[in-house]
Amino acid sequence: MIMNHFLWLLPLVFPHLSSPVVLLERSDGNLFHWNHPMKGDKLVLHRSKRDWMWRQFFLSEEYTGSNYQYVGKLRSDKDRGDGTARYVLSGEGAGTIFRIDEKSGDLHATQRLDREEKASYTLQAQAFNKITGLPLEPATEFIVKIHDINDNEPKFTKAVYAASVPEMSDVGTFVIEVNATDADDATYGNSAKLVYSILQGQPYFSVEPETGIVRIALSNMDREVRKEYQVVIQAKDMAGQMGGLSGTTMVNVTLTDVNDSPPRFAYSSYHLSTYESAEIGSTVGRIKANDGDEGENAEMKYRIVDGDGKENLDIITDEVTQEGVIVVKKKLDYESKRVYTVKVEVTNTHQDPNFTDLGPFLDTAIIKVTAKDVDEPPVFSRPQYVFEVNEDTPKGIAIGTITAWDPDATHYPIQYAIDQHTDPERLYHIDPKNGSITILKSLDREVSKWHNISVLASEINNPHQRSRVPVLIKVLDVNDNAPEFAMIYETFVCENVKAGQLIQTISAIDTDDPLVGHKFVFSLSSVNPNFTIFDNEDNTARILTRRSGFNRREMSVYYLPVVISDSDYPIQSSTSTLTIRVCSCDATGNMRSCSVDALLLSAGLSTGALVAILLCILILLMIVVLFSALKKQRRKEPLIISKEDVRDNVVSYNDEGGGEEDTQAFDIGTLRHPEVIESNKLRRDIIPEMLFPYHRPSPMKECADVRDFIISRLQENDTDPFAPPYDSLATYAYEGNGSIAESLSSLESSVTEGDHEYDYLSNWGPQFKKLADMYIGKDTGVAN
């Protein structure tokens, strides 16, 4: 069996032994040891049998020697020492990290090892016979453990920690726990035993040596004095002993706010000012109390607790800026009060009961607001005026007085005027000095019961300072209108009516407005032999017949005057005439026929209505006749109205020369030969659509004179029913029949063919000598 010798490693392998141990190798390969306590000068040995120890080797890390580090010796009990045994190593690091001498079995480490990278290696060793190559015994596995040394300093999990703790916390309050680790072996020695200490941050904070918990070490730490702290914590191994390795970290500690600071005004009193014309709700000024806290602990609210100006001023809290805003609650008046004083209190909205012993969390200050004078418009004695006046009040009578004054200390005089837009009819007038309103025109309650006008008051020295007040004038009723029929009555009486028969019930109306109510009295202006009236005493009356035997042929219409009186003072009365028609009725009293007027009136049409209808019909007839006349006149308008009319085709020939270039508008050859018609050439003065059937005139004999031909053609077109409704006018200058040279125009060139002979020009006389020389010479030259 393979043995190892490591007597020199015993102090390292068994550091826990309290006394030296001696390991001896027996001849059979067994190891035994003796404890050797001393009794005097004698060594006492005790023999005890031990198990084999060769399966584990121990090797120090971070070896710094120049030679390979010796691990141990491997030897098989089959090795007889004659050099025939060969040792072979396999497993983790074999051949690279570890090497074995195949002859002697010595095991060495070839590299510097780090326990923190790998703490142990598992290897296999086996002995072979060099000659036969056969294994001397089965492979044996063993472990090489790396013995730790203190070569790693502690490291914190974070380079910088952040922590927060409420201000004013008690001593020992937990802040944060820091944690450091050491890569060394914690199971061996003190290489990984850490101790925490504080290097910076005293006397405010402390740290527990074993746990790394940071706590408050000083009471009453005030955030308003100092908010942030930097604490340096050290972790040291070897249980903090001299020579140990260490690492540090930083802890940033922030004191969080608590409501331990009451709000305080910077001044005991504040002075503000504003104009007396400041509107209600307008800002006078802002004040702010100081609070060292932050967030909701610094939220404040303001209120007015006392002062002679609390009726006119108010304070509200600006939630954003935490300011107290002084506003106008009621209009200020410089003339009555110059300075308004209020006492303002400020308190925290969120108070902490743990700090009530620090004092009341409120403060007060005095606010003085000075009202500044402004030039104000006049002030009326009332917000509105209401006057009453009888409708029969004479013109020039005063109905009331408007009063206004200057509220400023100057007390300038006031002048008055009526806004003419509110009195378009100019019914009233106001005295510009004393404000007395008088009537300019007669009033009529039946036209308007109320008059609403506006009166303007302005300072004489400053007309721009002006005020307005509404004035309501109620027109009181006077009994100045007589009652009349409530409607137009269409009354008829039957021929076969009997005496005392009811033919109509009438009522009346009055535009006046009595205090108690209308009371009408009905009567006849005189005794009527045909009809009578009976007052029902309820503002109605009945019309009765006094006789029978009415005949429409003798009398078709009766007029009955009815007198209607009211009961007011002064009494007003009027006479209204009731028209009664005589009609033919059946036995039951239903009307069958009346006179023409009666029939029309029974249908609901009065004489005035009939006249209006007839006038309307007459006007319509006149409009129709006028429209027809205008339409006929349009049809008779001449065709050629303007020189720019596109239908015109007027060609004038005023000279004899020019040849055929002057006749492009009309071919005179057609006049000479009417049977020749250019059917493919359309007239330029009409639309090129065949609106009418084409009418071809009958051919005529060649006329001796062009004038006769044109006249005959004109007559022919006038009598043609299919000719267009407009003509094409062409004017030709005609020489007449008396010229011996006949016509000099070249218009006849269209009917002659071949070359012309001009010799006859020589026979026309001396007037044509120049022309003959030109043409005869030209022909001669051409012939040559």
PDB file of N, CA and C in Angstrom, residues 293-343:
ATOM      1  N   ASP A 293     -39.374  73.549   8.201  1.00  0.00           N
ATOM      2  CA  ASP A 293     -39.732  72.215   7.735  1.00  0.00           C
ATOM      3  C   ASP A 293     -39.959  72.240   6.222  1.00  0.00           C
ATOM      4  N   GLU A 294     -40.246  71.078   5.686  1.00  0.00           N
ATOM      5  CA  GLU A 294     -40.479  70.967   4.259  1.00  0.00           C
ATOM      6  C   GLU A 294     -41.629  70.015   4.009  1.00  0.00           C
ATOM      7  N   GLY A 295     -42.114  70.038   2.773  1.00  0.00           N
ATOM      8  CA  GLY A 295     -43.223  69.157   2.422  1.00  0.00           C
ATOM      9  C   GLY A 295     -44.490  69.556   3.143  1.00  0.00           C
ATOM     10  N   GLU A 296     -45.273  68.585   3.504  1.00  0.00           N
ATOM     11  CA  GLU A 296     -46.528  68.864   4.188  1.00  0.00           C
ATOM     12  C   GLU A 296     -46.300  69.432   5.580  1.00  0.00           C
ATOM     13  N   ASN A 297     -45.115  69.214   6.166  1.00  0.00           N
ATOM     14  CA  ASN A 297     -44.828  69.796   7.474  1.00  0.00           C
ATOM     15  C   ASN A 297     -44.669  71.306   7.409  1.00  0.00           C
ATOM     16  N   ALA A 298     -44.438  71.819   6.177  1.00  0.00           N
ATOM     17  CA  ALA A 298     -44.292  73.269   6.014  1.00  0.00           C
ATOM     18  C   ALA A 298     -45.564  73.919   5.486  1.00  0.00           C
ATOM     19  N   GLU A 299     -46.633  73.148   5.316  1.00  0.00           N
ATOM     20  CA  GLU A 299     -47.884  73.718   4.828  1.00  0.00           C
ATOM     21  C   GLU A 299     -48.526  74.549   5.931  1.00  0.00           C
ATOM     22  N   MET A 300     -48.996  75.747   5.523  1.00  0.00           N
ATOM     23  CA  MET A 300     -49.545  76.692   6.498  1.00  0.00           C
ATOM     24  C   MET A 300     -50.896  77.185   6.016  1.00  0.00           C
ATOM     25  N   LYS A 301     -51.641  77.745   6.924  1.00  0.00           N
ATOM     26  CA  LYS A 301     -52.899  78.420   6.595  1.00  0.00           C
ATOM     27  C   LYS A 301     -52.966  79.714   7.403  1.00  0.00           C
ATOM     28  N   TYR A 302     -53.558  80.722   6.752  1.00  0.00           N
ATOM     29  CA  TYR A 302     -53.648  82.047   7.355  1.00  0.00           C
ATOM     30  C   TYR A 302     -55.112  82.388   7.607  1.00  0.00           C
ATOM     31  N   ARG A 303     -55.340  83.183   8.626  1.00  0.00           N
ATOM     32  CA  ARG A 303     -56.685  83.679   8.885  1.00  0.00           C
ATOM     33  C   ARG A 303     -56.602  84.980   9.673  1.00  0.00           C
ATOM     34  N   ILE A 304     -57.653  85.792   9.521  1.00  0.00           N
ATOM     35  CA  ILE A 304     -57.747  87.052  10.259  1.00  0.00           C
ATOM     36  C   ILE A 304     -58.502  86.784  11.554  1.00  0.00           C
ATOM     37  N   VAL A 305     -57.897  87.134  12.646  1.00  0.00           N
ATOM     38  CA  VAL A 305     -58.496  86.856  13.951  1.00  0.00           C
ATOM     39  C   VAL A 305     -59.051  88.104  14.616  1.00  0.00           C
ATOM     40  N   ASP A 306     -58.605  89.283  14.202  1.00  0.00           N
ATOM     41  CA  ASP A 306     -59.076  90.492  14.872  1.00  0.00           C
ATOM     42  C   ASP A 306     -58.712  91.695  14.001  1.00  0.00           C
ATOM     43  N   GLY A 307     -59.224  92.859  14.400  1.00  0.00           N
ATOM     44  CA  GLY A 307     -58.882  94.101  13.711  1.00  0.00           C
ATOM     45  C   GLY A 307     -60.112  94.835  13.220  1.00  0.00           C
ATOM     46  N   ASP A 308     -59.985  96.146  13.093  1.00  0.00           N
ATOM     47  CA  ASP A 308     -61.109  96.957  12.647  1.00  0.00           C
ATOM     48  C   ASP A 308     -61.336  96.867  11.137  1.00  0.00           C
ATOM     49  N   GLY A 309     -60.444  96.189  10.426  1.00  0.00           N
ATOM     50  CA  GLY A 309     -60.612  96.064   8.984  1.00  0.00           C
ATOM     51  C   GLY A 309     -61.039  94.686   8.533  1.00  0.00           C
ATOM     52  N   LYS A 310     -61.449  93.811   9.482  1.00  0.00           N
ATOM     53  CA  LYS A 310     -61.804  92.454   9.081  1.00  0.00           C
ATOM     54  C   LYS A 310     -63.110  92.407   8.284  1.00  0.00           C
ATOM     55  N   GLU A 311     -63.906  93.480   8.321  1.00  0.00           N
ATOM     56  CA  GLU A 311     -65.107  93.530   7.504  1.00  0.00           C
ATOM     57  C   GLU A 311     -64.786  93.868   6.054  1.00  0.00           C
ATOM     58  N   ASN A 312     -63.684  94.570   5.851  1.00  0.00           N
ATOM     59  CA  ASN A 312     -63.316  95.001   4.503  1.00  0.00           C
ATOM     60  C   ASN A 312     -62.207  94.171   3.872  1.00  0.00           C
ATOM     61  N   LEU A 313     -61.430  93.447   4.684  1.00  0.00           N
ATOM     62  CA  LEU A 313     -60.291  92.694   4.180  1.00  0.00           C
ATOM     63  C   LEU A 313     -60.425  91.231   4.534  1.00  0.00           C
ATOM     64  N   ASP A 314     -59.791  90.418   3.757  1.00  0.00           N
ATOM     65  CA  ASP A 314     -59.759  88.981   4.007  1.00  0.00           C
ATOM     66  C   ASP A 314     -58.398  88.454   3.569  1.00  0.00           C
ATOM     67  N   ILE A 315     -58.041  87.258   4.046  1.00  0.00           N
ATOM     68  CA  ILE A 315     -56.761  86.645   3.675  1.00  0.00           C
ATOM     69  C   ILE A 315     -57.021  85.207   3.258  1.00  0.00           C
ATOM     70  N   ILE A 316     -56.417  84.828   2.160  1.00  0.00           N
ATOM     71  CA  ILE A 316     -56.519  83.463   1.667  1.00  0.00           C
ATOM     72  C   ILE A 316     -55.110  82.901   1.526  1.00  0.00           C
ATOM     73  N   THR A 317     -55.000  81.581   1.551  1.00  0.00           N
ATOM     74  CA  THR A 317     -53.694  80.910   1.497  1.00  0.00           C
ATOM     75  C   THR A 317     -53.420  80.437   0.079  1.00  0.00           C
ATOM     76  N   ASP A 318     -52.262  80.807  -0.431  1.00  0.00           N
ATOM     77  CA  ASP A 318     -51.806  80.307  -1.732  1.00  0.00           C
ATOM     78  C   ASP A 318     -51.177  78.935  -1.497  1.00  0.00           C
ATOM     79  N   GLU A 319     -51.829  77.884  -2.001  1.00  0.00           N
ATOM     80  CA  GLU A 319     -51.373  76.520  -1.735  1.00  0.00           C
ATOM     81  C   GLU A 319     -50.022  76.226  -2.367  1.00  0.00           C
ATOM     82  N   VAL A 320     -49.651  76.972  -3.399  1.00  0.00           N
ATOM     83  CA  VAL A 320     -48.392  76.700  -4.099  1.00  0.00           C
ATOM     84  C   VAL A 320     -47.229  77.391  -3.395  1.00  0.00           C
ATOM     85  N   THR A 321     -47.379  78.668  -3.138  1.00  0.00           N
ATOM     86  CA  THR A 321     -46.277  79.427  -2.551  1.00  0.00           C
ATOM     87  C   THR A 321     -46.340  79.513  -1.030  1.00  0.00           C
ATOM     88  N   GLN A 322     -47.435  79.023  -0.428  1.00  0.00           N
ATOM     89  CA  GLN A 322     -47.623  79.088   1.024  1.00  0.00           C
ATOM     90  C   GLN A 322     -47.581  80.538   1.514  1.00  0.00           C
ATOM     91  N   GLU A 323     -48.133  81.430   0.707  1.00  0.00           N
ATOM     92  CA  GLU A 323     -48.211  82.824   1.090  1.00  0.00           C
ATOM     93  C   GLU A 323     -49.637  83.174   1.509  1.00  0.00           C
ATOM     94  N   GLY A 324     -49.754  84.192   2.341  1.00  0.00           N
ATOM     95  CA  GLY A 324     -51.054  84.719   2.702  1.00  0.00           C
ATOM     96  C   GLY A 324     -51.373  85.902   1.803  1.00  0.00           C
ATOM     97  N   VAL A 325     -52.490  85.809   1.056  1.00  0.00           N
ATOM     98  CA  VAL A 325     -52.859  86.830   0.087  1.00  0.00           C
ATOM     99  C   VAL A 325     -53.965  87.687   0.705  1.00  0.00           C
ATOM    100  N   ILE A 326     -53.672  88.982   0.888  1.00  0.00           N
ATOM    101  CA  ILE A 326     -54.649  89.924   1.418  1.00  0.00           C
ATOM    102  C   ILE A 326     -55.511  90.412   0.254  1.00  0.00           C
ATOM    103  N   VAL A 327     -56.851  90.234   0.358  1.00  0.00           N
ATOM    104  CA  VAL A 327     -57.771  90.620  -0.700  1.00  0.00           C
ATOM    105  C   VAL A 327     -58.828  91.552  -0.125  1.00  0.00           C
ATOM    106  N   VAL A 328     -59.478  92.264  -1.060  1.00  0.00           N
ATOM    107  CA  VAL A 328     -60.547  93.187  -0.678  1.00  0.00           C
ATOM    108  C   VAL A 328     -61.834  92.383  -0.510  1.00  0.00           C
ATOM    109  N   LYS A 329     -62.392  92.453   0.658  1.00  0.00           N
ATOM    110  CA  LYS A 329     -63.658  91.768   0.951  1.00  0.00           C
ATOM    111  C   LYS A 329     -64.850  92.695   0.758  1.00  0.00           C
ATOM    112  N   LYS A 330     -64.666  93.945   1.066  1.00  0.00           N
ATOM    113  CA  LYS A 330     -65.699  94.964   0.918  1.00  0.00           C
ATOM    114  C   LYS A 330     -65.015  96.243   0.477  1.00  0.00           C
ATOM    115  N   LYS A 331     -65.702  97.031  -0.328  1.00  0.00           N
ATOM    116  CA  LYS A 331     -65.112  98.237  -0.884  1.00  0.00           C
ATOM    117  C   LYS A 331     -64.538  99.136   0.210  1.00  0.00           C
ATOM    118  N   LEU A 332     -63.324  99.642  -0.052  1.00  0.00           N
ATOM    119  CA  LEU A 332     -62.700 100.590   0.862  1.00  0.00           C
ATOM    120  C   LEU A 332     -63.174 102.010   0.525  1.00  0.00           C
ATOM    121  N   ASP A 333     -63.191 102.849   1.551  1.00  0.00           N
ATOM    122  CA  ASP A 333     -63.630 104.233   1.359  1.00  0.00           C
ATOM    123  C   ASP A 333     -62.601 105.155   1.997  1.00  0.00           C
ATOM    124  N   TYR A 334     -61.885 105.859   1.154  1.00  0.00           N
ATOM    125  CA  TYR A 334     -60.842 106.755   1.639  1.00  0.00           C
ATOM    126  C   TYR A 334     -61.427 107.879   2.478  1.00  0.00           C
ATOM    127  N   GLU A 335     -62.613 108.352   2.096  1.00  0.00           N
ATOM    128  CA  GLU A 335     -63.200 109.490   2.784  1.00  0.00           C
ATOM    129  C   GLU A 335     -63.676 109.135   4.192  1.00  0.00           C
ATOM    130  N   SER A 336     -64.055 107.893   4.418  1.00  0.00           N
ATOM    131  CA  SER A 336     -64.539 107.510   5.746  1.00  0.00           C
ATOM    132  C   SER A 336     -63.462 106.861   6.604  1.00  0.00           C
ATOM    133  N   LYS A 337     -62.471 106.194   5.980  1.00  0.00           N
ATOM    134  CA  LYS A 337     -61.436 105.504   6.759  1.00  0.00           C
ATOM    135  C   LYS A 337     -60.178 105.430   5.919  1.00  0.00           C
ATOM    136  N   ARG A 338     -59.074 105.874   6.493  1.00  0.00           N
ATOM    137  CA  ARG A 338     -57.822 105.914   5.751  1.00  0.00           C
ATOM    138  C   ARG A 338     -56.984 104.643   5.930  1.00  0.00           C
ATOM    139  N   VAL A 339     -56.986 104.048   7.141  1.00  0.00           N
ATOM    140  CA  VAL A 339     -56.142 102.891   7.442  1.00  0.00           C
ATOM    141  C   VAL A 339     -57.028 101.782   7.998  1.00  0.00           C
ATOM    142  N   TYR A 340     -56.842 100.568   7.449  1.00  0.00           N
ATOM    143  CA  TYR A 340     -57.577  99.382   7.899  1.00  0.00           C
ATOM    144  C   TYR A 340     -56.556  98.424   8.514  1.00  0.00           C
ATOM    145  N   THR A 341     -56.822  97.971   9.758  1.00  0.00           N
ATOM    146  CA  THR A 341     -55.880  97.128  10.500  1.00  0.00           C
ATOM    147  C   THR A 341     -56.525  95.774  10.771  1.00  0.00           C
ATOM    148  N   VAL A 342     -55.752  94.696  10.537  1.00  0.00           N
ATOM    149  CA  VAL A 342     -56.201  93.337  10.841  1.00  0.00           C
ATOM    150  C   VAL A 342     -55.055  92.589  11.504  1.00  0.00           C
ATOM    151  N   LYS A 343     -55.410  91.617  12.309  1.00  0.00           N
ATOM    152  CA  LYS A 343     -54.442  90.738  12.958  1.00  0.00           C
ATOM    153  C   LYS A 343     -54.529  89.375  12.280  1.00  0.00           C
TER     154      LYS A 343
END
